[in-house]
Amino acid sequence: MVFRFCLFLFILCASVLTNAQDTFAYDIKVKFKGIETSKNVQLAHYYGNAQFLKVDSAKAENGIIRFKGTQGLQGGMYVIVLSPSVYYDFLISGTEPQITIEADTSDFLNTVKFTGSKENEILYNYRKYLADKTNEAMEVQKVLRTSKEPLVLDENKRKMKAMQEEVNAYIKNTVKTHQDTFAGKIIKINMEPELPMEVPLLPSGKKDSTFMYRTYKNKFFENVDFSDERMLRTPFIQNKVEKYFKDLVYQVTDSITTDADRVLRLAQKHKDVYRFVLWMMSNKYENINVIGLDGVFVHLAENHYLKNADWLDANQKAKFQERVDILKPIITGKVMPLLILQDTLGRDVNLMDIKSKYTLVYFYRYDCGHCQDHAPDLMKFYEENKDKGFAIYHAGTHETGDMKEELEKTKGFIKKYKTEKLINVLDLKLRYDFRKRYDVYKTPTIFLLDSEKRILAKSIPLEDVKGFVEFHEKKLAAKK
């Protein structure tokens, strides 16, 4: 009797252990025809449109890859990565414990089958439908390109129009039928907003030429669910925001900041989405090469990071505040902050006292390789442009606290590179921290100023100055 009880207890414990080992928060079985045995395969998800974040890996055994884990997967668009250039995407809504994916990798779209995932059935039925209609449309377009028969052309134009109407109706119906699914949201975010068929007339009787643009811009995000953080693990929110700013926003600071605030208000429906969109924008405009847009980052930092970013700790906020304090006084369009350096005789030379149409403030270091290499180009630029109203305030940044040594090495630079005709100055009185005052983290750094010492451009390459000034003068002439 004791033996039977112990045997029963052993079987019971073994069963419990087996069930525990077989219970996973996610279990994704992939059956790929044509995959090599023992191939290492990655499971990852999108994060924005530029990167995959790996979450698991497994080896292929007899054509089967199995990803499993004890912690659930967050919803998003995932990819099975066979190599950097070969991968297949699918959806995880965040609620599926088990999914089976079967496909022939030589024709994934037409052979893929999903078990345990309604989301992917919806998505891939939609993709297959679009692929079929695209093939049909290509045949019609071929006829339109090659035929010269009016009746044939008319017939195929009608076919094309009917096909487009059919596709639009299919997409609308799919989104409506599956509006509560993640797949439905993915399909919807890729829909273009509907526009009116007719353009209204202005009081003058003419058609409103900007009506469609304004309407399209206003409706651009109507198909985006900013409240669903799963969208972060797809490429689509980043794609939409980037397209909006590239195609619909006039690239001047005031327009960009106004539209940035608009998009960020929409993104505030979910904290993580807001955080991502804010990071996207600030990363772009802090490092942008387009002259005159430096005020965008300052605006984002002041009005969003320093006000709403509760995910930042005190040190991180202090760093943002420091960047604002540095950049705000030297935003393009502002008058250059006070700069009084000394010439090699120790006399003060106030930047504001220089009378010229344009002034280049050229921050350099005597021991900087780039500065030494570019010194001949700088002198050539001066000789070619001195009669066009250019002055060059050649400002040496100090490296040590020994200003006697600084002065001698600066004199050596001036003599060696023959910059005597420039306004050669340095900070003999140690008044300035050039990094914190003028954002000079590398040399050479160039500020281009107008006659009133307003900043026209900063961190502009010397070779671009002439072209920029010509463009600037054309703009001024157009306003007259």
Short mmCIF file of C-alpha atoms in Angstrom, two decimals:
data_model
loop_
_atom_site.label_atom_id
_atom_site.label_comp_id
_atom_site.label_asym_id
_atom_site.label_seq_id
_atom_site.Cartn_x
_atom_site.Cartn_y
_atom_site.Cartn_z
CA MET A 1 0.00 0.00 0.00
CA VAL A 2 2.85 2.36 0.88
CA PHE A 3 4.57 1.47 -2.39
CA ARG A 4 1.40 2.25 -4.39
CA PHE A 5 0.97 5.60 -2.60
CA CYS A 6 4.59 6.59 -3.27
CA LEU A 7 4.27 5.57 -6.93
CA PHE A 8 1.08 7.66 -7.23
CA LEU A 9 2.80 10.66 -5.60
CA PHE A 10 5.78 10.35 -7.99
CA ILE A 11 3.51 10.26 -11.06
CA LEU A 12 1.52 13.25 -9.75
CA CYS A 13 4.67 15.35 -9.13
CA ALA A 14 6.10 14.42 -12.52
CA SER A 15 2.87 15.47 -14.18
CA VAL A 16 2.84 18.82 -12.35
CA LEU A 17 6.48 19.48 -13.29
CA THR A 18 5.85 18.57 -16.94
CA ASN A 19 2.84 20.90 -17.13
CA ALA A 20 4.84 23.71 -15.52
CA GLN A 21 7.64 23.29 -18.02
CA ASP A 22 5.21 23.28 -20.96
CA THR A 23 3.39 26.45 -19.83
CA PHE A 24 4.84 29.52 -21.49
CA ALA A 25 3.60 33.11 -21.69
CA TYR A 26 4.27 32.91 -25.41
CA ASP A 27 4.89 29.96 -27.69
CA ILE A 28 5.46 30.70 -31.38
CA LYS A 29 6.03 27.73 -33.67
CA VAL A 30 7.34 28.55 -37.13
CA LYS A 31 7.37 25.93 -39.89
CA PHE A 32 9.38 27.20 -42.84
CA LYS A 33 9.80 25.07 -45.92
CA GLY A 34 13.28 25.46 -47.28
CA ILE A 35 15.05 26.66 -44.14
CA GLU A 36 18.38 24.97 -43.38
CA THR A 37 18.71 22.82 -40.26
CA SER A 38 20.49 24.37 -37.26
CA LYS A 39 20.15 27.87 -38.68
CA ASN A 40 20.02 30.45 -35.91
CA VAL A 41 16.89 32.60 -36.26
CA GLN A 42 16.05 35.81 -34.39
CA LEU A 43 12.69 37.07 -33.17
CA ALA A 44 12.53 40.86 -32.92
CA HIS A 45 10.05 43.70 -33.10
CA TYR A 46 10.09 47.10 -34.71
CA TYR A 47 10.79 50.18 -32.62
CA GLY A 48 9.98 53.03 -34.93
CA ASN A 49 10.98 52.55 -38.56
CA ALA A 50 14.74 52.33 -38.22
CA GLN A 51 15.55 49.45 -35.92
CA PHE A 52 14.61 45.98 -34.72
CA LEU A 53 14.86 45.07 -31.04
CA LYS A 54 15.69 41.40 -30.48
CA VAL A 55 13.52 39.52 -28.00
CA ASP A 56 14.40 35.85 -28.61
CA SER A 57 16.37 33.42 -30.75
CA ALA A 58 16.07 29.74 -31.67
CA LYS A 59 17.63 27.15 -33.98
CA ALA A 60 15.78 25.58 -36.85
CA GLU A 61 15.28 21.83 -36.42
CA ASN A 62 13.75 19.88 -39.31
CA GLY A 63 12.21 23.05 -40.70
CA ILE A 64 10.69 24.10 -37.36
CA ILE A 65 11.70 27.12 -35.26
CA ARG A 66 10.15 27.52 -31.82
CA PHE A 67 10.25 30.73 -29.80
CA LYS A 68 8.95 30.47 -26.25
CA GLY A 69 9.31 32.35 -23.01
CA THR A 70 7.87 32.81 -19.56
CA GLN A 71 7.26 36.54 -19.93
CA GLY A 72 4.58 37.70 -22.34
CA LEU A 73 5.39 39.64 -25.48
CA GLN A 74 4.22 43.22 -25.85
CA GLY A 75 1.91 43.89 -28.75
CA GLY A 76 3.48 45.13 -31.96
CA MET A 77 4.76 44.13 -35.38
CA TYR A 78 7.35 41.37 -34.98
CA VAL A 79 9.84 39.98 -37.44
CA ILE A 80 11.36 36.54 -37.92
CA VAL A 81 14.90 37.40 -39.01
CA LEU A 82 16.74 34.83 -41.12
CA SER A 83 19.45 37.30 -42.15
CA PRO A 84 19.90 41.09 -42.21
CA SER A 85 18.14 41.24 -45.57
CA VAL A 86 15.64 38.37 -45.19
CA TYR A 87 12.88 38.66 -42.60
CA TYR A 88 9.13 38.16 -42.36
CA ASP A 89 6.77 40.28 -40.28
CA PHE A 90 3.65 39.37 -38.36
CA LEU A 91 1.49 40.85 -35.62
CA ILE A 92 1.25 40.14 -31.93
CA SER A 93 -1.66 41.83 -30.23
CA GLY A 94 -0.37 40.94 -26.77
CA THR A 95 -3.03 38.36 -25.93
CA GLU A 96 -2.06 35.31 -28.01
CA PRO A 97 -0.39 32.57 -25.91
CA GLN A 98 0.32 30.34 -28.91
CA ILE A 99 0.77 31.03 -32.61
CA THR A 100 1.76 28.67 -35.40
CA ILE A 101 3.11 30.10 -38.66
CA GLU A 102 3.56 27.89 -41.71
CA ALA A 103 4.99 29.08 -45.02
CA ASP A 104 7.23 28.39 -47.96
CA THR A 105 9.95 31.04 -47.86
CA SER A 106 10.11 31.07 -51.67
CA ASP A 107 6.57 32.56 -51.74
CA PHE A 108 5.81 33.71 -48.23
CA LEU A 109 2.81 35.93 -48.93
CA ASN A 110 0.82 33.38 -50.90
CA THR A 111 1.66 30.35 -48.77
CA VAL A 112 1.64 31.67 -45.20
CA LYS A 113 -0.97 30.23 -42.81
CA PHE A 114 -1.57 31.25 -39.21
CA THR A 115 -3.10 29.20 -36.43
CA GLY A 116 -4.09 30.88 -33.17
CA SER A 117 -3.93 34.42 -34.52
CA LYS A 118 -7.00 36.13 -35.92
CA GLU A 119 -4.93 39.34 -36.17
CA ASN A 120 -2.58 37.87 -38.76
CA GLU A 121 -5.38 36.26 -40.73
CA ILE A 122 -6.92 39.73 -41.11
CA LEU A 123 -3.62 41.39 -41.99
CA TYR A 124 -2.48 38.80 -44.53
CA ASN A 125 -5.88 38.48 -46.20
CA TYR A 126 -5.66 42.24 -46.72
CA ARG A 127 -2.09 42.00 -48.05
CA LYS A 128 -2.95 39.17 -50.42
CA TYR A 129 -5.96 41.07 -51.72
CA LEU A 130 -3.85 44.16 -52.39
CA ALA A 131 -1.16 42.09 -54.10
CA ASP A 132 -3.75 40.51 -56.42
CA LYS A 133 -5.28 43.90 -57.24
CA THR A 134 -1.86 45.39 -57.86
CA ASN A 135 -1.14 42.68 -60.41
CA GLU A 136 -4.46 43.36 -62.10
CA ALA A 137 -3.76 47.09 -62.14
CA MET A 138 -0.35 46.55 -63.72
CA GLU A 139 -1.98 44.68 -66.60
CA VAL A 140 -4.42 47.54 -67.15
CA GLN A 141 -1.62 50.10 -66.98
CA LYS A 142 0.32 48.11 -69.55
CA VAL A 143 -2.59 48.42 -71.95
CA LEU A 144 -2.89 52.15 -71.22
CA ARG A 145 0.80 52.63 -72.00
CA THR A 146 0.87 50.62 -75.22
CA SER A 147 -2.55 50.89 -76.86
CA LYS A 148 -3.39 53.65 -79.32
CA GLU A 149 -7.04 52.66 -79.78
CA PRO A 150 -9.38 55.27 -78.22
CA LEU A 151 -12.08 52.71 -77.38
CA VAL A 152 -9.56 50.38 -75.72
CA LEU A 153 -8.06 53.27 -73.74
CA ASP A 154 -11.48 54.45 -72.56
CA GLU A 155 -12.47 50.94 -71.51
CA ASN A 156 -9.27 50.43 -69.51
CA LYS A 157 -9.54 53.82 -67.85
CA ARG A 158 -12.99 52.77 -66.66
CA LYS A 159 -11.52 49.48 -65.46
CA MET A 160 -8.83 51.30 -63.52
CA LYS A 161 -11.32 53.66 -61.91
CA ALA A 162 -13.66 50.80 -60.97
CA MET A 163 -10.75 48.82 -59.54
CA GLN A 164 -9.66 51.77 -57.39
CA GLU A 165 -13.20 52.20 -56.10
CA GLU A 166 -13.39 48.48 -55.33
CA VAL A 167 -10.07 48.55 -53.44
CA ASN A 168 -11.10 51.64 -51.45
CA ALA A 169 -14.42 50.02 -50.53
CA TYR A 170 -12.65 46.80 -49.50
CA ILE A 171 -10.21 48.66 -47.24
CA LYS A 172 -12.97 50.71 -45.61
CA ASN A 173 -15.06 47.62 -45.00
CA THR A 174 -12.07 45.71 -43.58
CA VAL A 175 -11.28 48.53 -41.16
CA LYS A 176 -14.93 48.88 -40.13
CA THR A 177 -15.43 45.13 -39.67
CA HIS A 178 -12.23 44.76 -37.63
CA GLN A 179 -12.10 48.15 -35.94
CA ASP A 180 -11.51 46.62 -32.51
CA THR A 181 -8.49 44.59 -33.62
CA PHE A 182 -4.83 45.56 -33.76
CA ALA A 183 -4.75 44.47 -37.42
CA GLY A 184 -7.63 46.83 -38.17
CA LYS A 185 -5.65 49.70 -36.66
CA ILE A 186 -2.57 48.76 -38.71
CA ILE A 187 -4.61 48.80 -41.92
CA LYS A 188 -6.31 52.05 -40.95
CA ILE A 189 -3.08 53.94 -40.19
CA ASN A 190 -1.96 53.25 -43.75
CA MET A 191 -5.13 54.71 -45.26
CA GLU A 192 -5.01 58.16 -46.81
CA PRO A 193 -7.58 60.62 -45.39
CA GLU A 194 -10.68 61.17 -47.48
CA LEU A 195 -10.86 64.52 -49.25
CA PRO A 196 -13.85 66.42 -50.65
CA MET A 197 -14.60 65.90 -54.32
CA GLU A 198 -14.98 69.63 -55.07
CA VAL A 199 -12.94 72.72 -54.27
CA PRO A 200 -14.94 75.67 -52.91
CA LEU A 201 -14.85 79.10 -54.52
CA LEU A 202 -13.32 82.20 -52.99
CA PRO A 203 -15.38 85.44 -52.74
CA SER A 204 -13.62 86.47 -55.96
CA GLY A 205 -15.17 83.50 -57.75
CA LYS A 206 -11.86 81.71 -58.20
CA LYS A 207 -11.22 78.25 -56.80
CA ASP A 208 -9.44 78.12 -53.45
CA SER A 209 -6.03 76.85 -54.61
CA THR A 210 -4.84 75.84 -51.13
CA PHE A 211 -8.07 74.21 -49.95
CA MET A 212 -7.05 70.62 -50.70
CA TYR A 213 -3.62 71.12 -49.10
CA ARG A 214 -5.14 72.59 -45.92
CA THR A 215 -7.80 69.90 -45.72
CA TYR A 216 -5.30 67.09 -46.30
CA LYS A 217 -3.00 68.51 -43.65
CA ASN A 218 -5.82 68.91 -41.11
CA LYS A 219 -7.03 65.34 -41.68
CA PHE A 220 -3.58 63.75 -42.02
CA PHE A 221 -3.57 62.00 -38.63
CA GLU A 222 -7.25 61.08 -38.43
CA ASN A 223 -6.48 57.39 -39.03
CA VAL A 224 -3.75 57.17 -36.39
CA ASP A 225 -4.53 55.80 -32.93
CA PHE A 226 -1.99 57.64 -30.78
CA SER A 227 -3.51 56.10 -27.65
CA ASP A 228 -2.35 52.57 -28.57
CA GLU A 229 1.26 52.17 -27.43
CA ARG A 230 1.59 48.98 -29.50
CA MET A 231 2.01 51.30 -32.48
CA LEU A 232 5.47 52.18 -31.14
CA ARG A 233 6.56 48.65 -32.02
CA THR A 234 5.62 49.19 -35.66
CA PRO A 235 7.17 51.51 -38.26
CA PHE A 236 3.96 53.39 -38.89
CA ILE A 237 3.79 56.24 -36.35
CA GLN A 238 7.32 57.32 -37.21
CA ASN A 239 6.56 57.02 -40.93
CA LYS A 240 3.47 59.21 -40.60
CA VAL A 241 5.15 61.89 -38.49
CA GLU A 242 8.19 62.04 -40.78
CA LYS A 243 6.00 62.31 -43.90
CA TYR A 244 3.95 65.09 -42.29
CA PHE A 245 6.97 67.25 -41.52
CA LYS A 246 8.70 66.48 -44.82
CA ASP A 247 5.76 67.06 -47.15
CA LEU A 248 3.30 69.34 -45.35
CA VAL A 249 5.22 71.65 -43.01
CA TYR A 250 6.97 74.78 -44.28
CA GLN A 251 10.57 74.51 -43.11
CA VAL A 252 10.90 77.63 -40.99
CA THR A 253 11.10 77.62 -37.21
CA ASP A 254 7.68 79.16 -36.50
CA SER A 255 5.84 76.72 -38.76
CA ILE A 256 7.73 73.71 -37.45
CA THR A 257 7.17 74.57 -33.79
CA THR A 258 3.45 75.21 -34.34
CA ASP A 259 3.00 71.85 -36.06
CA ALA A 260 5.25 70.08 -33.55
CA ASP A 261 2.98 71.26 -30.75
CA ARG A 262 -0.03 70.04 -32.69
CA VAL A 263 1.41 66.55 -33.23
CA LEU A 264 2.63 66.30 -29.65
CA ARG A 265 -0.85 67.18 -28.34
CA LEU A 266 -2.18 64.22 -30.33
CA ALA A 267 0.63 62.00 -29.02
CA GLN A 268 -0.19 62.89 -25.41
CA LYS A 269 -3.01 60.35 -25.53
CA HIS A 270 -0.39 57.87 -24.31
CA LYS A 271 2.67 58.81 -22.29
CA ASP A 272 5.03 56.42 -24.08
CA VAL A 273 3.85 57.54 -27.52
CA TYR A 274 4.33 61.17 -26.52
CA ARG A 275 7.80 60.38 -25.23
CA PHE A 276 8.76 58.64 -28.49
CA VAL A 277 7.41 61.35 -30.79
CA LEU A 278 9.10 64.05 -28.71
CA TRP A 279 12.39 62.14 -28.87
CA MET A 280 12.00 61.79 -32.67
CA MET A 281 11.54 65.50 -33.14
CA SER A 282 14.18 66.72 -30.73
CA ASN A 283 16.74 64.27 -32.09
CA LYS A 284 16.09 65.50 -35.62
CA TYR A 285 16.16 69.21 -34.92
CA GLU A 286 19.02 69.25 -32.43
CA ASN A 287 21.27 67.65 -35.04
CA ILE A 288 19.77 69.10 -38.22
CA ASN A 289 22.09 70.55 -40.86
CA VAL A 290 19.50 73.01 -42.19
CA ILE A 291 20.54 76.54 -41.29
CA GLY A 292 18.06 78.57 -39.27
CA LEU A 293 16.14 75.78 -37.55
CA ASP A 294 18.09 75.77 -34.28
CA GLY A 295 15.15 77.39 -32.49
CA VAL A 296 13.04 74.25 -32.92
CA PHE A 297 15.06 72.24 -30.42
CA VAL A 298 15.01 75.10 -27.91
CA HIS A 299 11.22 75.28 -28.24
CA LEU A 300 10.81 71.52 -27.75
CA ALA A 301 13.11 71.54 -24.73
CA GLU A 302 11.45 74.53 -23.05
CA ASN A 303 7.84 73.64 -23.78
CA HIS A 304 7.92 69.86 -23.55
CA TYR A 305 10.98 68.31 -21.90
CA LEU A 306 11.17 70.89 -19.12
CA LYS A 307 7.39 70.98 -18.59
CA ASN A 308 5.98 67.55 -19.33
CA ALA A 309 8.79 64.96 -19.30
CA ASP A 310 8.18 63.36 -15.91
CA TRP A 311 10.33 60.41 -16.98
CA LEU A 312 13.44 62.59 -16.68
CA ASP A 313 15.26 62.76 -13.36
CA ALA A 314 16.63 65.99 -11.90
CA ASN A 315 20.06 65.56 -13.51
CA GLN A 316 18.59 64.92 -16.96
CA LYS A 317 16.33 67.97 -16.69
CA ALA A 318 19.31 70.04 -15.58
CA LYS A 319 21.16 69.01 -18.76
CA PHE A 320 18.22 70.10 -20.91
CA GLN A 321 18.08 73.40 -19.05
CA GLU A 322 21.80 73.88 -19.61
CA ARG A 323 21.40 73.31 -23.38
CA VAL A 324 18.54 75.80 -23.50
CA ASP A 325 20.59 78.36 -21.58
CA ILE A 326 23.44 77.96 -24.07
CA LEU A 327 21.42 77.84 -27.29
CA LYS A 328 18.61 80.33 -26.66
CA PRO A 329 20.78 83.50 -26.75
CA ILE A 330 22.41 82.42 -30.04
CA ILE A 331 19.35 81.30 -32.00
CA THR A 332 19.47 82.33 -35.65
CA GLY A 333 17.97 85.81 -36.02
CA LYS A 334 19.12 87.10 -32.64
CA VAL A 335 21.90 89.64 -32.15
CA MET A 336 25.18 87.95 -31.28
CA PRO A 337 25.80 88.15 -27.51
CA LEU A 338 28.49 90.59 -26.36
CA LEU A 339 31.97 89.52 -27.39
CA ILE A 340 34.96 91.66 -26.50
CA LEU A 341 38.32 89.97 -27.06
CA GLN A 342 41.82 91.35 -27.24
CA ASP A 343 44.26 91.76 -30.10
CA THR A 344 47.87 90.65 -29.80
CA LEU A 345 48.74 94.03 -28.24
CA GLY A 346 46.20 93.50 -25.49
CA ARG A 347 43.69 96.06 -26.76
CA ASP A 348 39.95 95.34 -26.50
CA VAL A 349 38.21 94.67 -29.80
CA ASN A 350 34.43 94.76 -29.46
CA LEU A 351 32.64 92.69 -32.10
CA MET A 352 29.83 95.26 -32.16
CA ASP A 353 32.25 97.99 -33.24
CA ILE A 354 33.16 96.27 -36.51
CA LYS A 355 31.60 98.13 -39.42
CA SER A 356 30.91 95.69 -42.23
CA LYS A 357 28.03 94.32 -44.26
CA TYR A 358 28.83 90.80 -43.08
CA THR A 359 31.05 89.52 -40.30
CA LEU A 360 32.38 86.01 -39.94
CA VAL A 361 33.11 85.14 -36.33
CA TYR A 362 35.62 82.36 -36.82
CA PHE A 363 36.37 80.45 -33.59
CA TYR A 364 39.59 78.44 -33.88
CA ARG A 365 42.42 76.91 -31.85
CA TYR A 366 46.06 77.40 -32.69
CA ASP A 367 46.74 73.68 -32.12
CA CYS A 368 43.67 72.43 -34.03
CA GLY A 369 44.60 70.36 -37.07
CA HIS A 370 41.43 71.30 -38.95
CA CYS A 371 42.01 74.98 -38.23
CA GLN A 372 45.56 74.73 -39.55
CA ASP A 373 44.41 72.84 -42.65
CA HIS A 374 41.65 75.39 -43.37
CA ALA A 375 43.71 78.53 -42.71
CA PRO A 376 44.74 78.89 -46.40
CA ASP A 377 41.09 78.51 -47.46
CA LEU A 378 40.08 81.15 -44.93
CA MET A 379 42.61 83.62 -46.29
CA LYS A 380 41.56 82.87 -49.86
CA PHE A 381 37.92 83.53 -48.89
CA TYR A 382 38.92 86.83 -47.29
CA GLU A 383 40.88 88.04 -50.30
CA GLU A 384 38.00 87.14 -52.64
CA ASN A 385 35.31 88.75 -50.51
CA LYS A 386 36.86 91.65 -48.57
CA ASP A 387 35.59 94.11 -51.17
CA LYS A 388 32.08 92.69 -50.88
CA GLY A 389 31.68 93.87 -47.30
CA PHE A 390 33.11 90.92 -45.37
CA ALA A 391 35.14 91.18 -42.17
CA ILE A 392 36.56 88.18 -40.30
CA TYR A 393 36.74 88.26 -36.50
CA HIS A 394 39.38 85.56 -36.04
CA ALA A 395 38.74 84.47 -32.45
CA GLY A 396 41.22 82.16 -30.77
CA THR A 397 39.77 79.99 -28.02
CA HIS A 398 42.06 79.39 -25.04
CA GLU A 399 43.34 75.97 -24.06
CA THR A 400 45.22 76.78 -20.85
CA GLY A 401 45.11 79.36 -18.09
CA ASP A 402 48.57 80.63 -19.05
CA MET A 403 47.68 83.55 -21.28
CA LYS A 404 51.32 84.43 -21.89
CA GLU A 405 51.73 81.03 -23.54
CA GLU A 406 48.40 81.42 -25.34
CA LEU A 407 49.47 84.78 -26.73
CA GLU A 408 52.82 83.50 -28.03
CA LYS A 409 51.28 80.44 -29.68
CA THR A 410 48.53 82.58 -31.21
CA LYS A 411 51.15 84.93 -32.64
CA GLY A 412 52.95 81.89 -34.03
CA PHE A 413 49.74 80.73 -35.75
CA ILE A 414 49.10 84.18 -37.23
CA LYS A 415 52.62 84.38 -38.61
CA LYS A 416 52.77 80.82 -39.94
CA TYR A 417 49.40 80.91 -41.69
CA LYS A 418 49.61 84.58 -42.70
CA THR A 419 46.32 85.69 -41.16
CA GLU A 420 47.59 89.21 -40.33
CA LYS A 421 44.87 90.86 -42.47
CA LEU A 422 42.14 89.35 -40.33
CA ILE A 423 40.91 90.78 -37.03
CA ASN A 424 43.04 88.46 -34.87
CA VAL A 425 41.81 88.31 -31.27
CA LEU A 426 41.87 86.02 -28.24
CA ASP A 427 40.52 86.05 -24.70
CA LEU A 428 43.55 87.41 -22.82
CA LYS A 429 41.33 88.47 -19.89
CA LEU A 430 39.75 85.01 -19.53
CA ARG A 431 36.21 86.41 -19.61
CA TYR A 432 34.55 83.69 -21.65
CA ASP A 433 33.67 80.04 -21.49
CA PHE A 434 33.25 79.61 -25.25
CA ARG A 435 31.38 76.32 -24.91
CA LYS A 436 28.74 77.66 -22.56
CA ARG A 437 28.52 81.10 -24.12
CA TYR A 438 28.69 80.34 -27.84
CA ASP A 439 28.26 76.54 -28.07
CA VAL A 440 31.78 76.12 -29.42
CA TYR A 441 32.44 72.42 -28.88
CA LYS A 442 34.59 71.99 -31.96
CA THR A 443 36.83 74.17 -34.04
CA PRO A 444 36.61 75.82 -36.39
CA THR A 445 33.07 77.05 -35.64
CA ILE A 446 31.69 79.86 -37.79
CA PHE A 447 28.97 82.42 -37.10
CA LEU A 448 27.79 84.57 -40.01
CA LEU A 449 26.42 87.96 -38.92
CA ASP A 450 24.74 90.79 -40.79
CA SER A 451 25.57 94.48 -40.45
CA GLU A 452 23.54 94.70 -37.21
CA LYS A 453 25.38 91.64 -35.88
CA ARG A 454 22.26 89.49 -36.10
CA ILE A 455 23.05 85.81 -36.53
CA LEU A 456 22.29 84.72 -40.09
CA ALA A 457 23.86 81.29 -39.78
CA LYS A 458 26.00 79.32 -37.35
CA SER A 459 28.17 76.25 -37.64
CA ILE A 460 28.14 76.91 -41.38
CA PRO A 461 31.00 75.43 -43.42
CA LEU A 462 33.25 78.08 -44.94
CA GLU A 463 32.64 76.75 -48.44
CA ASP A 464 28.88 77.34 -48.02
CA VAL A 465 29.08 80.95 -46.86
CA LYS A 466 29.16 82.56 -50.31
CA GLY A 467 26.18 80.57 -51.61
CA PHE A 468 24.22 81.23 -48.44
CA VAL A 469 24.81 84.98 -48.66
CA GLU A 470 23.69 85.02 -52.30
CA PHE A 471 20.51 83.17 -51.32
CA HIS A 472 19.96 85.55 -48.39
CA GLU A 473 20.32 88.61 -50.60
CA LYS A 474 17.86 87.21 -53.16
CA LYS A 475 15.33 86.73 -50.36
CA LEU A 476 15.83 90.30 -49.21
CA ALA A 477 15.44 91.60 -52.75
CA ALA A 478 12.22 89.62 -53.23
CA LYS A 479 10.68 91.30 -50.17
CA LYS A 480 11.24 94.80 -51.54
#
